[in-house]
Amino acid sequence: MTGTGVVSKLASDPRHFQIFSLSCLVALQMFWADFGPSLVVALLAVGGCLFFQIVFSKLFSVRLDLRSPLISGLSLSILLKASALWLYPAAALITVGSKFLIRFRGKHVFNPTNIAIVVLVLLFPHIAWVSPGQWGQAAWMVFLLCCCGLLVLYQIPRRDMGPMFLLMWAGVLFGRALWLGDPLVIPFHQLQSGALLIFCFFMISDPKTIPDRFIGRVIFGALVAAVAYYIQFKMFRTDGLLIALALVSAFTPLVDLLLPGQGYNWGDRIHKHTQPKEVPICALSTP
């Protein structure tokens, strides 16, 4: 395969763009942020996800693909904070195991990274937590541009979910500020969270775990926002979005049953964009 062919093949799959942007983010966090992941943490999270993906692929006799666990491991490196290193391999095991063991009609029920973080912060609240993800305006803007670029460059099916939820959550934050008479700089500051961007563009927008129909995704996003509001502002937990997503995701199979739509696999999009376009018969030149 030529160099151009390799580049074209890499560019055809949005997961490569996700891996690149998340890798840059982990590197920035590691070397320039005060509370970024250490090299050991990144190796345990990423290496653990890759290792368990190999193990489960062999156990279930499925084709090995390391792109999804790599994305999951990088996300774990950024979002999960723990004072005990063994929690990172444990998170990797839950992440990959949930993909293989918790399914309904061949579809993941939970976002793998999300359910791993939620299980650990609830079971071990004193040694596992989630960083609010205040990264500074410059890093936040760069990552926001990367997320928007992902949507523009790749016509990912169901790409409406991430921006739609971001608008819903912004409405919740600004509505609360107006209701309480707070300065609007407060919701602006709350939105400038890298963790929120990862949540919107890499977690709740996962086409493998959200409802198949658009109206189902609207209901799904509204429920996540409502539950997250209660957890974050009534129970005073900073991980309200993650817990809300895990709770509402349990009802995704029911939403798909009531509002059925076409399922999605990453390969569908790649296949669609790598197939030669059909030429209408009327457009063919005649001898």
Coordinates of C-alpha atoms in Angstrom, one line a residue:
M1 CA 0.0 0.0 0.0
T2 CA 1.4 3.4 -0.9
G3 CA 1.9 6.3 1.6
T4 CA -1.2 8.1 0.1
G5 CA -3.2 4.9 0.5
V6 CA -2.2 4.6 4.2
V7 CA -3.1 8.2 4.9
S8 CA -6.4 7.8 3.1
K9 CA -7.2 4.6 5.0
L10 CA -6.4 6.3 8.3
A11 CA -8.5 9.4 7.5
S12 CA -11.5 7.3 6.6
D13 CA -12.2 6.2 10.1
P14 CA -13.2 8.9 12.7
R15 CA -11.8 6.7 15.5
H16 CA -8.3 7.5 14.3
F17 CA -9.1 11.2 14.7
Q18 CA -10.4 10.5 18.2
I19 CA -7.3 8.6 19.1
F20 CA -5.1 11.4 17.8
S21 CA -6.9 14.2 19.6
L22 CA -7.2 12.3 22.9
S23 CA -3.5 11.3 22.7
C24 CA -2.6 15.0 22.3
L25 CA -4.8 15.9 25.2
V26 CA -3.3 13.2 27.5
A27 CA 0.2 14.5 26.6
L28 CA -0.8 18.1 27.3
Q29 CA -2.4 17.1 30.6
M30 CA 0.6 15.0 31.6
F31 CA 3.3 17.6 31.0
W32 CA 1.6 21.0 31.5
A33 CA -1.4 20.5 33.8
D34 CA -1.1 20.5 37.6
F35 CA -3.5 17.5 38.1
G36 CA -2.9 15.6 34.8
P37 CA -2.3 11.8 34.7
S38 CA 1.1 10.5 35.3
L39 CA 2.9 8.2 32.8
V40 CA 2.2 5.2 35.1
V41 CA -1.5 6.0 35.2
A42 CA -1.7 6.4 31.4
L43 CA 0.1 3.1 30.9
L44 CA -2.1 1.2 33.3
A45 CA -5.3 2.6 31.9
V46 CA -4.4 2.2 28.2
G47 CA -2.4 -1.0 28.6
G48 CA -5.1 -2.5 30.7
C49 CA -7.8 -1.8 28.1
L50 CA -5.7 -3.2 25.3
F51 CA -4.8 -6.3 27.4
F52 CA -8.4 -7.1 28.3
Q53 CA -9.6 -6.5 24.8
I54 CA -7.2 -9.2 23.6
V55 CA -8.3 -11.5 26.3
F56 CA -12.1 -11.1 25.7
S57 CA -11.6 -11.2 21.9
K58 CA -10.0 -14.6 22.3
L59 CA -12.6 -15.8 24.8
F60 CA -15.5 -14.8 22.6
S61 CA -13.7 -15.6 19.3
V62 CA -14.3 -12.2 17.7
R63 CA -12.0 -10.2 15.5
L64 CA -9.5 -8.2 17.4
D65 CA -9.7 -4.4 17.0
L66 CA -7.7 -2.3 19.4
R67 CA -9.0 1.2 18.4
S68 CA -12.0 1.2 20.7
P69 CA -10.1 0.1 23.8
L70 CA -7.4 2.6 23.0
I71 CA -10.0 5.4 23.0
S72 CA -11.5 4.0 26.2
G73 CA -8.0 3.9 27.9
L74 CA -7.1 7.4 26.9
S75 CA -10.5 8.7 28.3
L76 CA -10.0 6.8 31.5
S77 CA -6.5 8.4 31.9
I78 CA -8.0 11.9 31.7
L79 CA -11.2 11.5 33.6
L80 CA -10.6 9.0 36.4
K81 CA -8.6 10.1 39.4
A82 CA -7.5 7.5 42.0
S83 CA -5.1 7.3 44.9
A84 CA -4.6 3.6 44.4
L85 CA -3.0 2.4 41.2
W86 CA -4.9 -0.9 41.1
L87 CA -8.1 0.9 40.3
Y88 CA -6.9 1.7 36.8
P89 CA -6.6 -2.0 35.7
A90 CA -9.9 -2.6 37.5
A91 CA -11.4 0.2 35.5
A92 CA -10.0 -1.3 32.3
L93 CA -11.5 -4.7 33.1
I94 CA -15.0 -3.2 33.7
T95 CA -14.7 -1.0 30.6
V96 CA -13.9 -3.9 28.2
G97 CA -15.9 -6.5 30.1
S98 CA -19.1 -4.4 29.9
K99 CA -18.8 -4.3 26.1
F100 CA -18.8 -8.1 25.8
L101 CA -21.1 -9.1 28.7
I102 CA -23.7 -6.3 29.0
R103 CA -25.5 -6.2 25.6
F104 CA -29.0 -6.2 24.3
R105 CA -29.7 -7.4 20.8
G106 CA -26.0 -7.1 19.9
K107 CA -25.8 -3.5 21.2
H108 CA -23.9 -2.1 24.2
V109 CA -26.2 -1.0 27.0
F110 CA -23.7 1.3 28.7
N111 CA -20.9 3.4 27.4
P112 CA -17.9 1.3 28.5
T113 CA -15.8 4.2 30.0
N114 CA -18.8 5.7 31.7
I115 CA -19.9 2.6 33.5
A116 CA -16.4 1.8 34.7
I117 CA -15.9 5.2 36.2
V118 CA -19.4 5.3 37.8
V119 CA -18.9 1.8 39.4
L120 CA -15.6 2.7 40.9
V121 CA -16.5 6.2 42.3
L122 CA -19.6 4.7 43.9
L123 CA -17.9 1.6 45.3
F124 CA -14.7 3.3 46.4
P125 CA -15.6 7.0 47.0
H126 CA -12.6 7.7 49.3
I127 CA -10.0 6.6 46.7
A128 CA -11.7 7.2 43.3
W129 CA -13.1 10.4 42.0
V130 CA -13.6 12.4 38.8
S131 CA -11.8 15.6 38.1
P132 CA -14.0 18.6 37.3
G133 CA -11.7 19.2 34.3
Q134 CA -11.0 22.9 34.5
W135 CA -8.1 23.1 32.0
G136 CA -7.9 26.7 31.3
Q137 CA -9.5 28.6 28.5
A138 CA -6.7 28.0 25.9
A139 CA -6.7 24.2 26.2
W140 CA -10.5 24.2 26.4
M141 CA -10.8 26.2 23.2
V142 CA -8.3 24.0 21.3
F143 CA -10.1 20.8 22.4
L144 CA -13.5 22.3 21.5
L145 CA -12.1 23.0 18.0
C146 CA -10.9 19.4 17.8
C147 CA -14.4 18.2 18.8
C148 CA -16.1 20.4 16.2
G149 CA -13.6 19.4 13.6
L150 CA -14.5 15.7 14.3
L151 CA -18.1 16.5 13.5
V152 CA -17.3 18.5 10.4
L153 CA -14.6 16.3 8.9
Y154 CA -16.5 13.0 9.5
Q155 CA -20.2 12.6 8.8
I156 CA -20.7 10.4 11.7
P157 CA -24.3 9.1 12.0
R158 CA -26.0 10.4 15.1
R159 CA -23.5 13.2 15.4
D160 CA -26.4 15.3 16.6
M161 CA -26.2 13.8 20.1
G162 CA -23.1 15.6 21.3
P163 CA -23.9 19.2 20.3
M164 CA -27.6 18.7 21.2
F165 CA -26.8 17.6 24.7
L166 CA -24.2 20.5 25.1
L167 CA -27.0 22.9 24.2
M168 CA -29.4 21.2 26.7
W169 CA -26.9 21.3 29.5
A170 CA -26.0 25.0 28.7
G171 CA -29.8 25.7 28.9
V172 CA -29.9 24.0 32.3
L173 CA -27.0 26.0 33.7
F174 CA -28.1 29.4 32.3
G175 CA -31.7 28.8 33.3
R176 CA -30.6 28.0 36.9
A177 CA -28.4 31.1 37.0
L178 CA -31.2 33.3 35.8
W179 CA -33.6 31.7 38.3
L180 CA -31.3 32.3 41.2
G181 CA -30.1 35.7 40.0
D182 CA -26.5 34.6 39.7
P183 CA -24.1 36.4 37.4
L184 CA -24.0 34.7 33.9
V185 CA -20.2 34.4 34.2
I186 CA -20.9 31.4 36.5
P187 CA -22.6 29.1 33.8
F188 CA -20.0 30.3 31.3
H189 CA -17.2 29.1 33.7
Q190 CA -19.1 25.8 34.3
L191 CA -19.2 25.1 30.6
Q192 CA -15.5 25.6 30.1
S193 CA -14.7 22.1 31.3
G194 CA -12.7 19.7 29.3
A195 CA -14.4 16.8 31.0
L196 CA -17.8 18.2 29.8
L197 CA -16.4 18.2 26.2
I198 CA -15.2 14.6 26.5
F199 CA -18.6 13.7 27.9
C200 CA -20.5 15.3 25.0
F201 CA -18.3 14.3 22.1
F202 CA -16.8 11.0 23.2
M203 CA -19.2 9.5 25.7
I204 CA -22.9 10.4 25.3
S205 CA -22.5 10.6 21.6
D206 CA -21.3 7.0 21.3
P207 CA -23.4 5.7 18.4
K208 CA -23.2 2.2 19.9
T209 CA -25.0 3.1 23.1
I210 CA -27.6 5.8 22.4
P211 CA -31.1 5.4 21.0
D212 CA -31.3 4.6 17.3
R213 CA -34.0 7.2 16.4
F214 CA -33.6 11.0 16.6
I215 CA -36.7 11.5 18.8
G216 CA -35.4 8.8 21.1
R217 CA -32.1 10.6 21.4
V218 CA -33.9 13.9 22.2
I219 CA -35.8 12.1 25.1
F220 CA -32.6 10.4 26.1
G221 CA -30.6 13.7 26.3
A222 CA -33.4 15.5 28.2
L223 CA -33.6 12.7 30.8
V224 CA -29.8 12.7 31.3
A225 CA -29.8 16.5 31.7
A226 CA -32.7 16.3 34.2
V227 CA -31.2 13.5 36.3
A228 CA -27.7 15.1 36.2
Y229 CA -29.2 18.4 37.4
Y230 CA -30.7 16.7 40.4
I231 CA -27.5 14.8 41.3
Q232 CA -25.2 17.8 40.8
F233 CA -27.2 20.5 42.4
K234 CA -29.4 18.7 44.9
M235 CA -27.0 15.9 45.9
F236 CA -23.9 18.2 45.4
R237 CA -21.9 15.6 43.4
T238 CA -19.5 16.9 40.7
D239 CA -19.9 13.6 38.8
G240 CA -23.6 14.1 38.2
L241 CA -23.4 13.8 34.4
L242 CA -21.6 10.5 34.5
I243 CA -23.9 8.9 37.0
A244 CA -27.0 10.3 35.1
L245 CA -25.7 8.8 31.8
A246 CA -25.2 5.4 33.4
L247 CA -28.7 5.4 35.0
V248 CA -30.5 6.6 31.9
S249 CA -28.6 4.2 29.6
A250 CA -30.2 1.3 31.4
F251 CA -33.4 2.3 29.7
T252 CA -32.0 2.7 26.2
P253 CA -33.2 -0.8 25.2
L254 CA -36.7 0.2 26.2
V255 CA -36.5 3.4 24.1
D256 CA -35.2 1.4 21.1
L257 CA -38.2 -1.0 21.5
L258 CA -40.7 1.8 21.7
L259 CA -39.0 3.9 19.0
P260 CA -37.2 1.4 16.8
G261 CA -34.6 2.6 14.3
Q262 CA -31.7 1.4 12.3
G263 CA -28.7 0.1 14.3
Y264 CA -25.2 1.3 13.8
N265 CA -21.7 -0.2 13.5
W266 CA -18.5 1.7 13.0
G267 CA -17.9 -0.4 9.9
D268 CA -21.1 0.8 8.3
R269 CA -19.8 4.4 8.0
I270 CA -16.4 3.2 6.7
H271 CA -18.0 0.8 4.2
K272 CA -20.3 3.6 3.0
H273 CA -17.4 6.0 2.3
T274 CA -15.0 3.5 0.8
Q275 CA -17.4 2.1 -1.8
P276 CA -17.3 3.4 -5.3
K277 CA -20.2 5.7 -6.2
E278 CA -22.8 4.2 -8.5
V279 CA -23.2 6.0 -11.8
P280 CA -26.8 6.5 -12.9
I281 CA -27.5 4.6 -16.1
C282 CA -28.8 7.7 -17.8
A283 CA -25.4 9.5 -17.1
L284 CA -23.4 6.8 -18.9
S285 CA -22.1 7.9 -22.3
T286 CA -23.3 6.0 -25.3
P287 CA -21.0 4.8 -28.0

